[in-house]
């Protein structure tokens, strides 16, 4: 399986990272399968960064193989939503941006993608207006709503499928809202999709 992810998909977050333009096409990167962290297992801080930051994101699960999928038919290719954290070594990312280099090392390292269980989309109601939030040590630090995405899920699925064949079980991280920040050892992260607690794990 593969993990695809969208960058700069919420305007207020883009501003906080001083990336003010609205992208004209989705900004896409990948994380390898070894980035997956499941079942609320603890996240161990890596030794190559002093600024690992959380980014809570809605994650879509692909349910059918597809290529060159039109936006209109995109809903047929995903069946469930969950939450994930796109852990990012921000110090390395800053360096790579300055150098114009790729992002894999700062975004795709081992366990950089904690992912929750998935909820069938029929159970979630209006997918175009799902709220989600992240609590860090009991305080809400990020709040988002899928209605604020610059590129919605159908547009993302359609766009990435021009380049990559999507396969059953692939995951797509759909971007983070405003409020990203660093984690430290001992932190507890809890992620909610609507009112459901989906993630609850610690940083060690
Ligand atoms: Mg992200």
Short mmCIF file of C-alpha atoms and ligand atoms in Angstrom, two decimals:
data_model
loop_
_atom_site.label_atom_id
_atom_site.label_comp_id
_atom_site.label_asym_id
_atom_site.label_seq_id
_atom_site.Cartn_x
_atom_site.Cartn_y
_atom_site.Cartn_z
CA UNK A 1 0.00 0.00 0.00
CA UNK A 2 1.01 3.60 -0.30
CA UNK A 3 0.27 6.77 1.60
CA UNK A 4 -0.36 9.90 -0.43
CA UNK A 5 -0.62 13.28 1.23
CA UNK A 6 -1.64 16.79 0.29
CA UNK A 7 0.21 19.87 1.44
CA UNK A 8 -1.12 23.44 1.74
CA UNK A 9 -4.78 22.43 1.62
CA UNK A 10 -6.15 24.79 4.30
CA UNK A 11 -5.64 28.51 3.77
CA UNK A 12 -5.23 29.49 7.43
CA UNK A 13 -2.53 26.84 7.89
CA UNK A 14 -0.72 28.00 4.77
CA UNK A 15 -0.60 31.49 6.24
CA UNK A 16 0.85 30.26 9.53
CA UNK A 17 3.71 28.68 7.59
CA UNK A 18 4.04 31.85 5.53
CA UNK A 19 3.00 30.15 2.36
CA UNK A 20 0.44 32.68 1.32
CA UNK A 21 -0.47 31.79 -2.23
CA UNK A 22 -3.37 29.48 -2.91
CA UNK A 23 -1.92 26.54 -4.84
CA UNK A 24 -3.35 26.17 -8.35
CA UNK A 25 -2.92 22.39 -8.20
CA UNK A 26 -2.72 20.07 -5.17
CA UNK A 27 0.77 19.74 -3.67
CA UNK A 28 1.36 15.99 -3.32
CA UNK A 29 3.94 13.94 -1.46
CA UNK A 30 4.17 10.33 -0.28
CA UNK A 31 5.04 8.44 2.84
CA UNK A 32 6.21 4.82 2.63
CA UNK A 33 4.34 1.95 4.29
CA UNK A 34 6.92 1.94 7.09
CA UNK A 35 5.60 5.34 8.18
CA UNK A 36 2.35 3.76 9.38
CA UNK A 37 1.73 3.64 13.12
CA UNK A 38 -1.48 1.88 14.15
CA UNK A 39 -3.54 1.03 17.22
CA UNK A 40 -2.54 4.15 19.16
CA UNK A 41 0.96 2.84 19.71
CA UNK A 42 3.36 5.43 21.12
CA UNK A 43 5.28 7.69 18.76
CA UNK A 44 9.01 7.72 19.52
CA UNK A 45 10.72 11.01 18.80
CA UNK A 46 13.46 10.51 16.19
CA UNK A 47 17.01 11.63 16.93
CA UNK A 48 17.53 13.57 13.68
CA UNK A 49 15.17 16.43 14.45
CA UNK A 50 14.66 18.90 17.28
CA UNK A 51 11.35 20.19 15.91
CA UNK A 52 8.93 17.36 15.13
CA UNK A 53 5.45 18.84 14.67
CA UNK A 54 1.95 17.34 14.64
CA UNK A 55 -0.47 17.93 11.75
CA UNK A 56 -3.88 16.38 12.31
CA UNK A 57 -5.54 15.37 9.05
CA UNK A 58 -8.58 13.58 7.72
CA UNK A 59 -7.47 10.38 6.00
CA UNK A 60 -9.42 8.73 3.21
CA UNK A 61 -9.21 5.00 2.50
CA UNK A 62 -9.19 3.83 -1.11
CA UNK A 63 -11.51 0.86 -1.72
CA UNK A 64 -11.08 0.10 -5.41
CA UNK A 65 -8.29 0.15 -7.96
CA UNK A 66 -8.43 3.14 -10.26
CA UNK A 67 -6.48 5.27 -12.70
CA UNK A 68 -7.45 8.57 -14.35
CA UNK A 69 -10.55 8.81 -12.19
CA UNK A 70 -12.87 11.71 -12.98
CA UNK A 71 -14.00 13.90 -10.11
CA UNK A 72 -17.56 12.89 -10.75
CA UNK A 73 -16.83 9.20 -10.18
CA UNK A 74 -14.24 9.66 -7.43
CA UNK A 75 -16.67 8.74 -4.59
CA UNK A 76 -16.80 5.21 -5.96
CA UNK A 77 -13.14 4.76 -5.13
CA UNK A 78 -13.10 5.50 -1.39
CA UNK A 79 -15.24 3.96 1.32
CA UNK A 80 -14.14 5.25 4.71
CA UNK A 81 -12.66 8.16 6.63
CA UNK A 82 -10.28 8.18 9.56
CA UNK A 83 -7.80 10.54 11.16
CA UNK A 84 -4.04 10.61 10.96
CA UNK A 85 -1.15 12.71 12.13
CA UNK A 86 1.29 13.82 9.45
CA UNK A 87 4.32 14.12 11.70
CA UNK A 88 6.83 16.47 10.14
CA UNK A 89 10.44 17.20 11.06
CA UNK A 90 9.93 20.95 10.55
CA UNK A 91 13.61 21.86 10.95
CA UNK A 92 14.57 19.46 8.15
CA UNK A 93 11.64 20.62 6.04
CA UNK A 94 12.78 24.24 6.35
CA UNK A 95 16.25 23.22 5.19
CA UNK A 96 14.88 21.19 2.27
CA UNK A 97 12.62 24.05 1.19
CA UNK A 98 15.55 26.43 1.13
CA UNK A 99 17.55 23.93 -0.90
CA UNK A 100 14.59 23.19 -3.18
CA UNK A 101 14.98 19.52 -2.34
CA UNK A 102 12.38 16.78 -1.85
CA UNK A 103 10.49 16.22 1.41
CA UNK A 104 10.69 12.46 1.96
CA UNK A 105 13.12 12.51 4.88
CA UNK A 106 11.17 15.09 6.89
CA UNK A 107 7.73 13.65 6.11
CA UNK A 108 8.16 9.94 5.46
CA UNK A 109 10.35 8.69 8.28
CA UNK A 110 9.39 5.60 10.31
CA UNK A 111 6.14 5.99 12.28
CA UNK A 112 5.51 9.47 10.90
CA UNK A 113 1.92 8.48 10.03
CA UNK A 114 -0.17 7.42 13.03
CA UNK A 115 -3.56 6.43 11.62
CA UNK A 116 -6.85 5.65 13.37
CA UNK A 117 -9.46 3.04 12.63
CA UNK A 118 -11.77 3.90 9.73
CA UNK A 119 -15.46 4.74 9.73
CA UNK A 120 -17.55 3.80 6.67
CA UNK A 121 -18.51 7.03 4.93
CA UNK A 122 -22.24 6.18 5.07
CA UNK A 123 -22.02 6.51 8.87
CA UNK A 124 -20.52 9.98 8.72
CA UNK A 125 -23.27 11.99 7.06
CA UNK A 126 -22.18 15.04 5.08
CA UNK A 127 -18.57 14.36 4.13
CA UNK A 128 -18.15 17.88 2.81
CA UNK A 129 -18.62 19.32 6.30
CA UNK A 130 -16.91 17.11 8.87
CA UNK A 131 -15.32 18.75 11.87
CA UNK A 132 -12.19 17.38 13.48
CA UNK A 133 -9.86 18.51 16.24
CA UNK A 134 -6.69 17.64 18.06
CA UNK A 135 -6.15 17.89 21.80
CA UNK A 136 -2.58 18.14 23.07
CA UNK A 137 -2.36 17.28 26.77
CA UNK A 138 -6.05 18.04 27.13
CA UNK A 139 -6.05 21.41 25.34
CA UNK A 140 -7.48 21.76 21.84
CA UNK A 141 -4.72 22.99 19.53
CA UNK A 142 -6.16 22.32 16.07
CA UNK A 143 -9.71 22.59 14.79
CA UNK A 144 -10.66 21.93 11.21
CA UNK A 145 -13.58 21.24 8.95
CA UNK A 146 -13.46 19.46 5.62
CA UNK A 147 -15.50 22.31 4.10
CA UNK A 148 -12.38 24.51 4.34
CA UNK A 149 -10.24 22.30 2.11
CA UNK A 150 -8.85 24.15 -0.92
CA UNK A 151 -9.05 20.88 -2.92
CA UNK A 152 -11.83 18.55 -1.77
CA UNK A 153 -11.48 14.79 -1.55
CA UNK A 154 -12.95 14.14 -5.00
CA UNK A 155 -10.58 16.64 -6.59
CA UNK A 156 -7.60 15.09 -4.78
CA UNK A 157 -8.51 11.51 -5.72
CA UNK A 158 -9.00 12.55 -9.33
CA UNK A 159 -5.75 14.52 -9.45
CA UNK A 160 -3.45 11.92 -7.87
CA UNK A 161 -4.94 9.11 -9.99
CA UNK A 162 -3.54 10.79 -13.09
CA UNK A 163 -0.07 10.02 -11.77
CA UNK A 164 -0.49 6.98 -9.53
CA UNK A 165 -2.74 3.97 -9.90
CA UNK A 166 -4.77 3.90 -6.71
CA UNK A 167 -5.14 0.51 -5.08
CA UNK A 168 -7.41 -0.89 -2.41
CA UNK A 169 -6.02 0.02 0.99
CA UNK A 170 -4.07 3.07 -0.11
CA UNK A 171 -4.50 6.05 2.19
CA UNK A 172 -4.70 9.74 1.38
CA UNK A 173 -3.89 12.40 3.97
CA UNK A 174 -5.93 15.45 3.00
CA UNK A 175 -4.05 18.33 4.63
CA UNK A 176 -3.94 20.01 8.00
CA UNK A 177 -5.75 23.05 9.38
CA UNK A 178 -4.18 25.89 11.33
CA UNK A 179 -2.54 25.27 14.71
CA UNK A 180 0.40 22.96 14.02
CA UNK A 181 3.14 22.82 16.62
CA UNK A 182 5.95 20.77 18.16
CA UNK A 183 5.69 17.66 20.31
CA UNK A 184 7.90 16.57 23.17
CA UNK A 185 8.35 13.41 25.19
CA UNK A 186 5.40 12.78 27.49
CA UNK A 187 2.82 14.56 25.31
CA UNK A 188 -0.59 12.98 24.82
CA UNK A 189 -2.37 13.49 21.50
CA UNK A 190 -6.10 12.87 21.11
CA UNK A 191 -7.81 13.25 17.75
CA UNK A 192 -11.55 13.57 17.23
CA UNK A 193 -13.61 13.25 14.06
CA UNK A 194 -16.92 14.99 14.80
CA UNK A 195 -17.47 13.78 18.38
CA UNK A 196 -15.75 10.44 18.03
CA UNK A 197 -12.37 9.91 19.61
CA UNK A 198 -10.26 8.31 16.90
CA UNK A 199 -6.67 8.75 18.12
CA UNK A 200 -5.19 8.68 21.62
CA UNK A 201 -1.48 8.07 21.91
CA UNK A 202 1.64 9.35 23.60
CA UNK A 203 5.00 10.70 22.51
CA UNK A 204 7.97 8.86 23.99
MG1 LIG B 1 0.32 17.61 6.32
#
